[in-house]
């Protein structure tokens, strides 16, 4: 080839290079204290939405509202236990299709900040860690314990290859990935563990991805939660001093972008506590202050959603504090996904710093008050053990915990017999903190009362030798934050009668959800029950919609505590006597049009005289009805 021709080829190549867009990149500019996206300075305003708390048919609606509020990114947790229910058994289908959620965010023009754990907290059952980790009773979670690391590595080798093609530098929308979560608040302070995670994330995602940590805005919390090679970010709410909080980040990261990874727009609710609320004005002002500083902000939560089934976790603050079914969080989008005053206040602030998308905020989704639905008692729980525990009981001298029989969630029944006549009432007692978390006691199938983890641990009983003593044990959710111990479930210690230990136990693991998903009890023959309204029992009913399947809220007039399923979908726990939550959110996507909707209720303590449910078009979050007359509802 002659020199002129070679020169022409080189010139053409040079022109192509200049015309080509810059390589996709998302990096930290330590000189200018900002992020750079494709080489240009960039700031994200993001919001948290948890796909595991939102039914899949509503994903697009929630993400579209987030986008229309002016946010350019969504922050997403991946709950490990949601996807690996048994060791080596994975579920990424339906509501668990995290890849579809990420792709939907991309389609709507949203970047993603991904938080795959392995621990996420999120007030989610066990902070996202699978309960089966506790099958090894001496495992040390979130540490360099080889058994824990082996499980984590196996999981990350399944999850992260799904993530890698969706990283920003590979043409996707994931701009950064968090390693662990708020590790500085955990007692272990095992930097070797963080180093191991860093190595695994780098090996599976490549050298370019931006990896980060998140911790509270206290220097002592940042001490154990940060590691060289992981960009340290912080979290704090609108009641914090913004300058002081970012000073804590600067203590660890003297240069680079300011980042609040969890700016709290509200707070969670605990059973028995008040309904949390945070002023829209306060939240908007805090957001404005951070954006004025040039900071990057993720709002936690932007839309909270619902802890369906058994996914609500618990905190430990001197005592066990279970989280409500609603994860409304007083967030800018309500539990049902509707815009609130807070959303519009936030949108106004954002509009002062960057242009908003063209077009209106979508209106609230329609709700419907389907009204009163009568229920009837189907059977006492003790009369259907053949259905709920098809493999039969396990015989042991002393009680076994949930983990020992490989049961993660829900309920187990413990049965024994009185060893001798008790003519005068004797004290049935449990060691302190050994009822995890609530025990419903029956003697000769008659309900006696409840034993509690941090409450009542004694009942007075009497009966004859050979009488059957049953204790139905409820797991109310494993601790997700605040404890330095593994949260085992069930009877952790033996029960005693007047200090004499009971023995010869039959232990029934109960597969209630499996039975209901297979059509029980609606497809089963009717049962006749002669006993009263007290004690654990199933109630059923049906209702038809007037040709629509709209979201609704169900109230429990006169009911005590239990679990609700509609069309086999587990909507979560209700506990109106404890409050503050009085209604459960029912997504319209689980309802049927043109045929009956099947309701199944497991009431644990006592049903009302004329049992019915009330379907409303709005929620009730903030009352505690210790005594209510069901007939006046």
XYZ file of C-alpha atoms in Angstrom:
633
model
C 0.000 0.000 0.000
C 1.412 3.410 -0.937
C 1.941 6.218 1.572
C -0.913 8.465 0.256
C -3.408 5.611 0.642
C -2.159 4.856 4.148
C -2.534 8.529 5.040
C -6.131 8.537 3.824
C -6.920 5.458 5.937
C -5.375 7.035 9.059
C -7.307 10.262 8.494
C -10.577 8.339 8.101
C -9.888 6.387 11.302
C -9.179 9.629 13.137
C -12.463 11.161 11.953
C -14.386 8.063 13.095
C -12.731 8.287 16.517
C -13.684 11.947 16.907
C -17.273 11.313 15.810
C -17.763 8.303 18.105
C -19.524 9.038 21.399
C -17.315 8.781 24.485
C -17.161 5.330 26.054
C -19.914 4.843 28.597
C -18.434 5.416 32.029
C -19.514 6.329 35.540
C -16.675 7.441 37.769
C -15.682 9.617 40.698
C -13.901 12.890 40.032
C -11.885 13.434 43.217
C -10.540 16.765 41.953
C -13.967 18.358 41.474
C -15.847 16.431 44.197
C -18.441 15.005 41.843
C -19.456 11.992 39.789
C -18.699 11.912 36.067
C -21.059 10.184 33.671
C -19.595 9.711 30.199
C -16.964 12.267 31.148
C -19.396 15.028 32.145
C -20.136 16.147 35.738
C -23.241 14.383 37.069
C -25.434 14.461 40.159
C -28.172 11.951 40.965
C -31.431 12.585 42.753
C -32.742 9.122 43.489
C -35.494 7.327 45.379
C -35.781 3.872 46.919
C -38.407 1.447 45.622
C -38.310 -2.220 46.664
C -39.654 -4.537 43.960
C -40.217 -7.209 46.629
C -42.756 -4.925 48.350
C -44.695 -4.038 45.191
C -46.775 -6.472 43.096
C -45.230 -6.813 39.641
C -48.274 -5.368 37.786
C -47.695 -2.088 39.706
C -43.947 -1.752 39.026
C -44.340 0.475 35.968
C -46.821 2.770 37.736
C -44.499 3.331 40.724
C -41.366 3.886 38.622
C -43.177 6.241 36.242
C -44.318 8.420 39.147
C -40.762 8.491 40.500
C -39.510 9.595 37.073
C -42.237 12.239 36.709
C -41.298 13.671 40.110
C -37.965 14.689 38.569
C -35.761 11.887 39.916
C -33.130 10.458 37.587
C -32.322 7.233 39.480
C -33.944 4.510 41.559
C -32.191 2.714 44.406
C -32.949 -1.010 44.593
C -32.316 -3.602 47.322
C -31.993 -7.299 46.421
C -33.235 -9.488 49.323
C -31.205 -12.710 49.184
C -33.819 -14.734 51.114
C -36.517 -13.711 48.601
C -34.590 -15.444 45.825
C -32.940 -18.430 47.549
C -35.640 -19.927 49.814
C -33.660 -23.168 50.228
C -29.919 -23.667 49.768
C -29.239 -23.879 46.044
C -32.911 -23.375 45.097
C -33.395 -20.075 43.263
C -36.526 -18.140 42.296
C -36.373 -15.189 39.895
C -39.900 -15.623 38.519
C -42.988 -13.392 38.703
C -42.762 -10.804 41.479
C -39.149 -11.956 42.025
C -37.934 -11.123 38.514
C -35.348 -8.526 39.504
C -33.955 -8.416 35.957
C -37.359 -7.377 34.593
C -37.550 -4.621 37.244
C -34.101 -3.293 36.299
C -34.976 -3.396 32.600
C -38.246 -1.567 33.244
C -36.315 1.181 35.062
C -34.020 1.442 32.027
C -36.991 1.650 29.669
C -38.373 4.586 31.680
C -35.034 6.408 31.578
C -34.000 5.758 35.186
C -30.491 4.930 36.338
C -30.120 2.331 39.095
C -28.131 2.336 42.330
C -28.093 -1.354 43.264
C -27.769 -2.666 46.812
C -27.421 -6.452 46.558
C -26.283 -7.012 50.139
C -25.715 -9.781 51.018
C -27.222 -8.085 54.123
C -29.661 -5.240 53.389
C -31.538 -4.520 56.676
C -34.531 -2.738 55.030
C -36.727 -3.833 57.982
C -37.046 -7.030 55.927
C -37.104 -10.511 57.490
C -33.562 -11.203 58.857
C -32.232 -8.220 56.910
C -32.457 -10.238 53.708
C -30.276 -13.099 54.937
C -31.877 -16.537 54.432
C -33.167 -18.271 57.575
C -31.485 -21.496 56.419
C -28.120 -19.999 57.349
C -29.225 -20.668 60.946
C -29.459 -24.415 60.294
C -25.810 -24.246 61.412
C -26.571 -23.024 64.915
C -23.097 -21.605 65.667
C -22.746 -19.651 62.410
C -21.445 -16.097 62.817
C -23.410 -13.974 60.363
C -21.778 -11.083 58.490
C -18.267 -12.248 59.326
C -15.369 -14.270 57.918
C -16.951 -17.474 59.281
C -16.159 -19.966 56.452
C -19.714 -21.402 56.506
C -21.200 -17.934 56.060
C -18.708 -16.919 53.367
C -19.330 -20.114 51.394
C -23.083 -19.390 51.317
C -22.511 -15.732 50.378
C -20.095 -16.615 47.580
C -22.447 -19.233 46.138
C -25.271 -16.656 46.107
C -23.183 -13.851 44.591
C -22.006 -16.220 41.856
C -25.688 -16.637 40.895
C -26.814 -13.010 41.305
C -23.932 -10.880 40.070
C -23.636 -12.475 36.592
C -27.267 -11.323 36.066
C -26.194 -7.815 37.087
C -22.976 -7.488 35.081
C -24.569 -6.971 31.607
C -26.757 -4.234 33.128
C -23.826 -2.182 34.461
C -23.633 1.289 32.945
C -20.263 0.696 31.268
C -21.728 -2.378 29.545
C -24.673 -0.485 28.101
C -27.038 -0.899 31.069
C -28.382 1.521 33.670
C -26.680 0.423 36.932
C -24.276 3.223 37.874
C -23.099 1.927 41.263
C -23.291 -1.146 43.483
C -23.237 -1.221 47.289
C -21.183 -3.827 49.159
C -22.849 -4.988 52.438
C -24.929 -2.372 54.291
C -24.400 -0.198 57.395
C -21.693 -2.597 58.523
C -20.339 0.018 60.911
C -23.449 -0.501 63.062
C -22.733 -4.239 63.439
C -20.733 -5.584 66.349
C -18.400 -7.878 64.378
C -16.224 -5.151 62.775
C -14.563 -7.813 60.606
C -12.636 -5.903 57.949
C -11.412 -9.207 56.518
C -15.062 -9.950 55.695
C -15.476 -6.631 53.846
C -12.190 -7.317 52.027
C -13.494 -10.726 50.955
C -16.723 -9.186 49.639
C -14.786 -6.503 47.779
C -12.710 -9.220 46.087
C -15.814 -11.203 45.106
C -17.667 -8.168 43.714
C -14.596 -7.083 41.740
C -14.034 -10.591 40.368
C -17.665 -10.956 39.243
C -18.447 -7.386 38.107
C -15.077 -6.215 36.801
C -12.654 -3.431 37.720
C -14.670 -0.466 36.402
C -17.864 -0.628 38.422
C -18.223 1.956 41.173
C -18.569 0.098 44.494
C -19.646 1.903 47.663
C -20.649 1.500 51.307
C -23.350 3.242 53.353
C -23.198 3.988 57.089
C -24.697 6.317 59.650
C -23.363 9.875 59.790
C -21.215 9.280 62.878
C -17.453 8.879 62.646
C -17.595 5.807 64.924
C -20.113 4.117 62.593
C -17.889 4.830 59.603
C -14.883 3.269 61.322
C -15.984 -0.370 60.904
C -18.167 0.071 57.838
C -15.638 1.472 55.368
C -12.746 0.026 53.420
C -10.212 1.380 50.939
C -11.511 0.590 47.459
C -15.147 1.158 48.488
C -16.437 4.735 48.270
C -17.925 5.658 51.656
C -21.373 7.287 51.689
C -23.614 8.148 54.637
C -27.294 8.213 55.580
C -29.307 10.693 57.658
C -32.754 12.245 57.850
C -34.231 15.746 57.744
C -33.757 16.244 61.486
C -29.952 16.069 61.112
C -27.590 18.991 60.624
C -26.611 18.622 56.951
C -23.179 20.231 57.346
C -22.225 18.106 60.354
C -23.440 14.940 58.659
C -21.362 15.545 55.545
C -18.390 16.447 57.753
C -18.526 12.823 58.951
C -18.329 11.620 55.328
C -15.447 14.012 54.690
C -13.627 12.449 57.657
C -13.405 9.226 55.622
C -13.602 10.626 52.083
C -11.790 13.997 52.107
C -12.465 14.365 48.373
C -15.170 13.136 46.036
C -18.938 13.672 45.772
C -21.110 14.233 48.832
C -23.643 11.379 49.012
C -26.605 10.737 51.317
C -27.606 7.177 50.360
C -30.639 7.143 52.667
C -32.343 10.468 53.204
C -35.311 9.489 55.375
C -38.591 10.832 54.000
C -40.489 9.160 56.850
C -40.058 6.162 59.127
C -41.350 2.660 59.724
C -44.085 1.539 62.117
C -43.814 -1.091 64.855
C -46.784 -3.066 66.150
C -47.991 -1.339 69.287
C -46.288 1.972 68.495
C -47.545 5.225 66.989
C -47.871 5.708 63.224
C -44.726 7.532 62.109
C -45.072 10.773 60.204
C -42.537 13.358 59.046
C -43.489 16.839 57.876
C -43.383 17.437 54.106
C -41.947 20.919 54.743
C -39.082 19.515 56.804
C -38.274 16.826 54.210
C -38.357 19.344 51.351
C -36.131 21.821 53.209
C -33.532 19.156 53.998
C -33.501 18.071 50.357
C -33.029 21.682 49.220
C -30.135 22.168 51.659
C -28.325 19.077 50.320
C -28.898 19.920 46.659
C -27.651 23.464 47.322
C -24.376 21.888 48.496
C -24.145 19.917 45.248
C -24.774 16.639 47.090
C -26.181 13.441 45.585
C -29.288 12.243 47.407
C -31.307 9.048 47.532
C -34.668 9.351 49.281
C -35.454 6.364 51.502
C -38.223 5.521 50.903
C -39.716 7.146 47.838
C -42.364 4.419 47.823
C -42.444 1.944 50.699
C -45.014 -0.656 49.676
C -46.082 -3.661 51.746
C -44.512 -6.476 53.779
C -46.683 -9.215 52.306
C -46.739 -12.753 53.723
C -44.035 -13.143 56.413
C -41.455 -10.699 55.013
C -41.654 -7.985 57.691
C -38.615 -8.029 59.925
C -38.076 -6.671 63.412
C -35.690 -4.348 65.180
C -34.073 -4.927 68.532
C -33.933 -1.867 70.758
C -33.689 -3.227 74.314
C -36.525 -5.507 73.254
C -37.955 -7.239 70.201
C -39.944 -4.796 68.028
C -41.773 -6.418 65.085
C -42.482 -4.237 62.032
C -46.030 -3.767 60.736
C -47.303 -5.278 57.483
C -47.617 -1.839 55.918
C -44.322 -0.294 54.861
C -46.053 2.953 53.881
C -43.156 4.788 55.606
C -45.024 8.109 55.275
C -43.182 8.197 51.927
C -43.847 10.601 49.010
C -45.779 7.806 47.262
C -48.250 6.112 49.614
C -48.421 2.356 50.250
C -50.902 2.132 47.355
C -48.589 4.215 45.139
C -50.515 7.480 45.274
C -48.814 10.911 45.153
C -48.870 12.780 48.474
C -48.341 16.369 49.516
C -44.747 15.342 50.291
C -44.188 14.223 46.693
C -45.276 17.580 45.290
C -43.118 19.445 47.835
C -40.094 17.359 46.770
C -40.883 17.883 43.084
C -40.949 21.655 43.585
C -37.494 21.546 45.217
C -36.044 19.374 42.426
C -37.435 21.758 39.762
C -35.146 24.485 41.130
C -32.038 22.425 40.446
C -32.816 20.490 37.253
C -35.575 20.405 34.632
C -38.616 18.211 35.304
C -39.942 15.780 32.692
C -42.657 17.222 30.504
C -46.176 16.148 31.441
C -48.399 15.756 34.491
C -47.980 13.418 37.437
C -50.253 10.390 36.821
C -53.387 10.618 39.000
C -53.979 8.235 41.919
C -54.987 4.713 40.914
C -58.700 4.021 41.439
C -59.755 2.397 44.731
C -62.993 0.624 45.539
C -64.898 -0.010 48.756
C -66.234 -3.516 48.127
C -68.050 -3.261 51.456
C -68.936 -5.836 54.064
C -68.127 -9.521 53.472
C -69.504 -12.089 55.935
C -67.198 -14.928 56.984
C -67.930 -18.222 58.694
C -65.758 -20.455 60.785
C -64.318 -23.314 58.774
C -62.345 -25.217 61.441
C -60.181 -24.883 64.495
C -56.530 -25.209 63.590
C -56.145 -28.231 65.862
C -58.797 -30.097 63.836
C -56.984 -29.794 60.495
C -53.433 -30.808 61.385
C -53.660 -33.654 58.862
C -53.935 -31.026 56.093
C -51.472 -28.501 57.525
C -48.788 -30.995 58.555
C -49.159 -33.872 56.054
C -45.894 -35.532 57.072
C -47.093 -35.756 60.687
C -45.324 -34.788 63.905
C -41.688 -35.145 64.943
C -41.268 -36.839 68.339
C -38.658 -35.463 70.732
C -38.075 -35.407 74.464
C -37.753 -31.611 74.372
C -38.954 -28.914 71.937
C -37.114 -28.248 68.681
C -36.747 -24.790 67.168
C -37.953 -23.838 63.660
C -34.432 -24.033 62.255
C -33.898 -27.572 63.561
C -36.796 -28.819 61.406
C -35.862 -26.512 58.480
C -38.955 -24.328 58.704
C -38.308 -20.671 57.846
C -41.555 -18.771 58.427
C -45.071 -18.992 59.767
C -46.176 -21.394 62.478
C -45.305 -24.639 64.277
C -47.378 -26.564 66.793
C -45.903 -28.135 69.950
C -47.956 -30.834 71.685
C -47.495 -32.797 74.893
C -49.671 -34.274 77.650
C -50.094 -33.238 81.244
C -47.947 -35.691 83.243
C -50.225 -35.665 86.305
C -53.512 -34.307 87.615
C -53.536 -30.563 88.285
C -56.586 -29.983 90.435
C -55.600 -26.489 91.601
C -54.260 -24.084 88.968
C -50.527 -24.547 88.327
C -48.136 -22.145 86.590
C -47.240 -23.006 83.012
C -44.083 -21.012 82.362
C -41.356 -20.456 79.810
C -37.798 -19.252 80.468
C -37.294 -15.540 79.718
C -37.096 -14.673 75.973
C -37.602 -18.323 74.956
C -41.006 -17.838 73.253
C -40.005 -16.630 69.798
C -42.223 -14.887 69.212
C -45.794 -15.646 70.368
C -47.291 -18.850 71.725
C -51.047 -19.563 71.680
C -51.824 -22.111 74.402
C -54.660 -24.672 74.276
C -55.496 -27.356 76.865
C -57.870 -30.086 75.701
C -58.426 -27.844 72.645
C -59.643 -24.962 74.837
C -57.755 -21.692 74.386
C -55.944 -20.606 77.566
C -54.093 -17.456 76.496
C -50.845 -16.221 74.992
C -47.174 -16.387 75.947
C -44.911 -13.666 74.518
C -41.234 -13.126 73.822
C -40.754 -9.989 75.906
C -44.108 -10.018 77.674
C -46.199 -12.582 79.505
C -44.294 -15.851 80.036
C -46.704 -17.550 82.469
C -50.291 -18.863 82.428
C -52.325 -20.619 85.121
C -53.759 -23.967 83.985
C -55.438 -27.011 85.480
C -56.407 -30.413 84.103
C -56.034 -34.170 84.372
C -53.113 -36.471 83.663
C -53.046 -37.241 79.927
C -54.831 -34.025 78.893
C -53.406 -32.592 75.658
C -51.437 -29.350 75.897
C -50.870 -27.544 72.579
C -48.780 -24.435 71.945
C -49.024 -22.824 68.499
C -45.800 -20.861 67.980
C -45.776 -17.839 65.642
C -42.637 -16.399 64.049
C -43.301 -12.626 63.882
C -40.217 -11.887 61.755
C -36.503 -12.232 62.371
C -34.522 -9.250 63.595
C -33.107 -7.182 60.763
C -31.270 -4.536 62.790
C -29.936 -3.842 66.249
C -29.033 -7.248 67.716
C -25.712 -8.987 68.153
C -27.239 -12.472 68.064
C -28.929 -14.817 65.614
C -32.719 -14.706 65.899
C -33.831 -18.332 66.203
C -37.575 -19.062 66.231
C -39.900 -21.410 68.111
C -39.690 -22.710 71.663
C -36.065 -21.933 72.507
C -36.449 -23.399 75.981
C -38.679 -26.022 77.545
C -41.982 -25.248 79.254
C -42.493 -26.133 82.913
C -45.472 -26.790 85.192
C -44.766 -25.343 88.620
C -41.046 -25.487 87.710
C -41.217 -29.167 86.665
C -40.087 -29.508 83.003
C -42.493 -31.019 80.498
C -41.282 -33.708 78.113
C -42.310 -36.102 75.304
C -43.186 -33.452 72.732
C -44.793 -33.869 69.334
C -43.709 -31.080 66.976
C -45.824 -30.302 63.903
C -44.244 -28.082 61.220
C -47.215 -26.336 59.566
C -47.322 -25.744 55.799
C -50.364 -23.447 55.843
C -49.443 -21.460 52.730
C -48.837 -24.590 50.666
C -52.304 -25.910 51.570
C -54.015 -22.596 50.778
C -52.190 -22.197 47.466
C -53.503 -25.631 46.491
C -57.103 -24.465 47.026
C -57.676 -25.419 50.664
C -59.965 -24.834 52.492
C -62.351 -23.503 49.807
C -62.043 -26.648 47.689
C -62.308 -28.972 50.718
C -65.373 -30.494 52.308
C -66.933 -28.287 54.980
C -65.981 -28.966 58.591
C -68.291 -28.733 61.546
C -66.901 -27.016 64.608
C -68.706 -27.000 67.916
C -66.193 -24.957 69.875
C -66.443 -21.211 70.348
C -64.679 -18.226 68.855
C -61.481 -18.313 70.953
C -58.215 -19.847 69.854
C -56.534 -20.388 66.468
C -59.130 -21.105 63.766
C -59.722 -20.643 60.048
C -62.554 -18.519 58.680
C -63.650 -18.351 55.056
C -65.837 -16.254 52.809
C -66.146 -15.015 49.241
C -67.047 -11.812 47.446
C -67.503 -10.749 43.843
C -66.322 -7.472 42.369
C -68.728 -5.312 40.332
C -66.837 -5.945 37.091
C -63.623 -4.229 38.240
C -60.456 -5.262 40.060
C -59.356 -2.082 41.824
C -57.068 -1.708 44.818
C -58.823 -1.762 48.178
C -58.106 -1.834 51.926
C -59.520 -4.428 54.298
C -60.482 -3.676 57.895
C -60.977 -6.275 60.660
C -63.838 -5.104 62.902
C -63.677 -6.951 66.219
C -60.902 -9.346 65.145
C -57.790 -9.829 67.291
C -54.697 -10.967 65.392
C -53.930 -13.229 62.475
C -53.106 -13.717 58.828
C -55.156 -13.030 55.670
C -55.128 -14.718 52.261
C -57.199 -13.693 49.226
C -57.177 -16.058 46.237
C -54.226 -17.844 47.798
C -52.131 -14.646 48.078
C -50.785 -14.024 51.598
C -51.497 -10.361 52.332
C -49.706 -10.396 55.678
C -50.438 -10.026 59.377
C -53.286 -8.056 60.878
C -53.306 -7.001 64.546
C -55.898 -4.263 65.122
C -55.839 -4.723 68.907
C -52.173 -3.722 68.902
C -52.224 -1.136 66.104
C -51.350 1.306 64.772
C -52.237 -0.344 61.443
C -55.952 -1.124 61.108
C -56.234 -2.072 57.434
C -54.276 -4.265 55.035
C -53.613 -3.121 51.474
C -55.174 -5.409 48.848
C -53.724 -4.870 45.364
C -56.344 -5.075 42.643
C -54.007 -7.329 40.646
C -54.764 -10.284 42.966
C -58.555 -9.912 42.583
C -60.708 -11.774 40.060
C -63.484 -10.351 37.925
C -66.489 -12.494 37.020
C -65.950 -15.199 39.637
C -65.766 -15.342 43.445
C -62.737 -14.085 45.336
C -61.807 -16.551 48.077
C -60.972 -15.157 51.518
C -59.173 -17.247 54.149
C -58.427 -15.843 57.604
C -56.356 -17.510 60.300
C -57.506 -15.804 63.509
C -55.122 -16.658 66.353
C -56.848 -15.340 69.481
C -60.552 -14.556 69.168
C -62.942 -13.775 66.325
C -65.932 -11.402 66.665
C -69.431 -12.862 67.324
C -70.575 -12.176 63.752
C -67.357 -12.317 61.759
C -67.040 -10.078 58.729
C -64.433 -7.998 56.917
C -64.936 -4.465 55.666
C -63.368 -3.406 52.346
C -62.686 0.351 52.235
C -61.332 2.746 49.620
C -58.760 4.266 51.966
C -56.358 2.980 54.625
C -56.467 3.414 58.417
C -52.963 3.521 59.863
C -52.913 5.330 63.114
C -55.378 4.032 65.662
C -55.339 1.290 68.241
C -58.721 -0.305 68.891
C -58.322 -2.228 72.100
C -62.056 -2.633 72.489
C -64.403 -2.077 69.577
C -67.951 -3.152 69.027
C -67.952 -5.002 65.689
C -71.642 -4.365 65.150
C -71.084 -0.592 65.082
C -68.371 -0.671 62.422
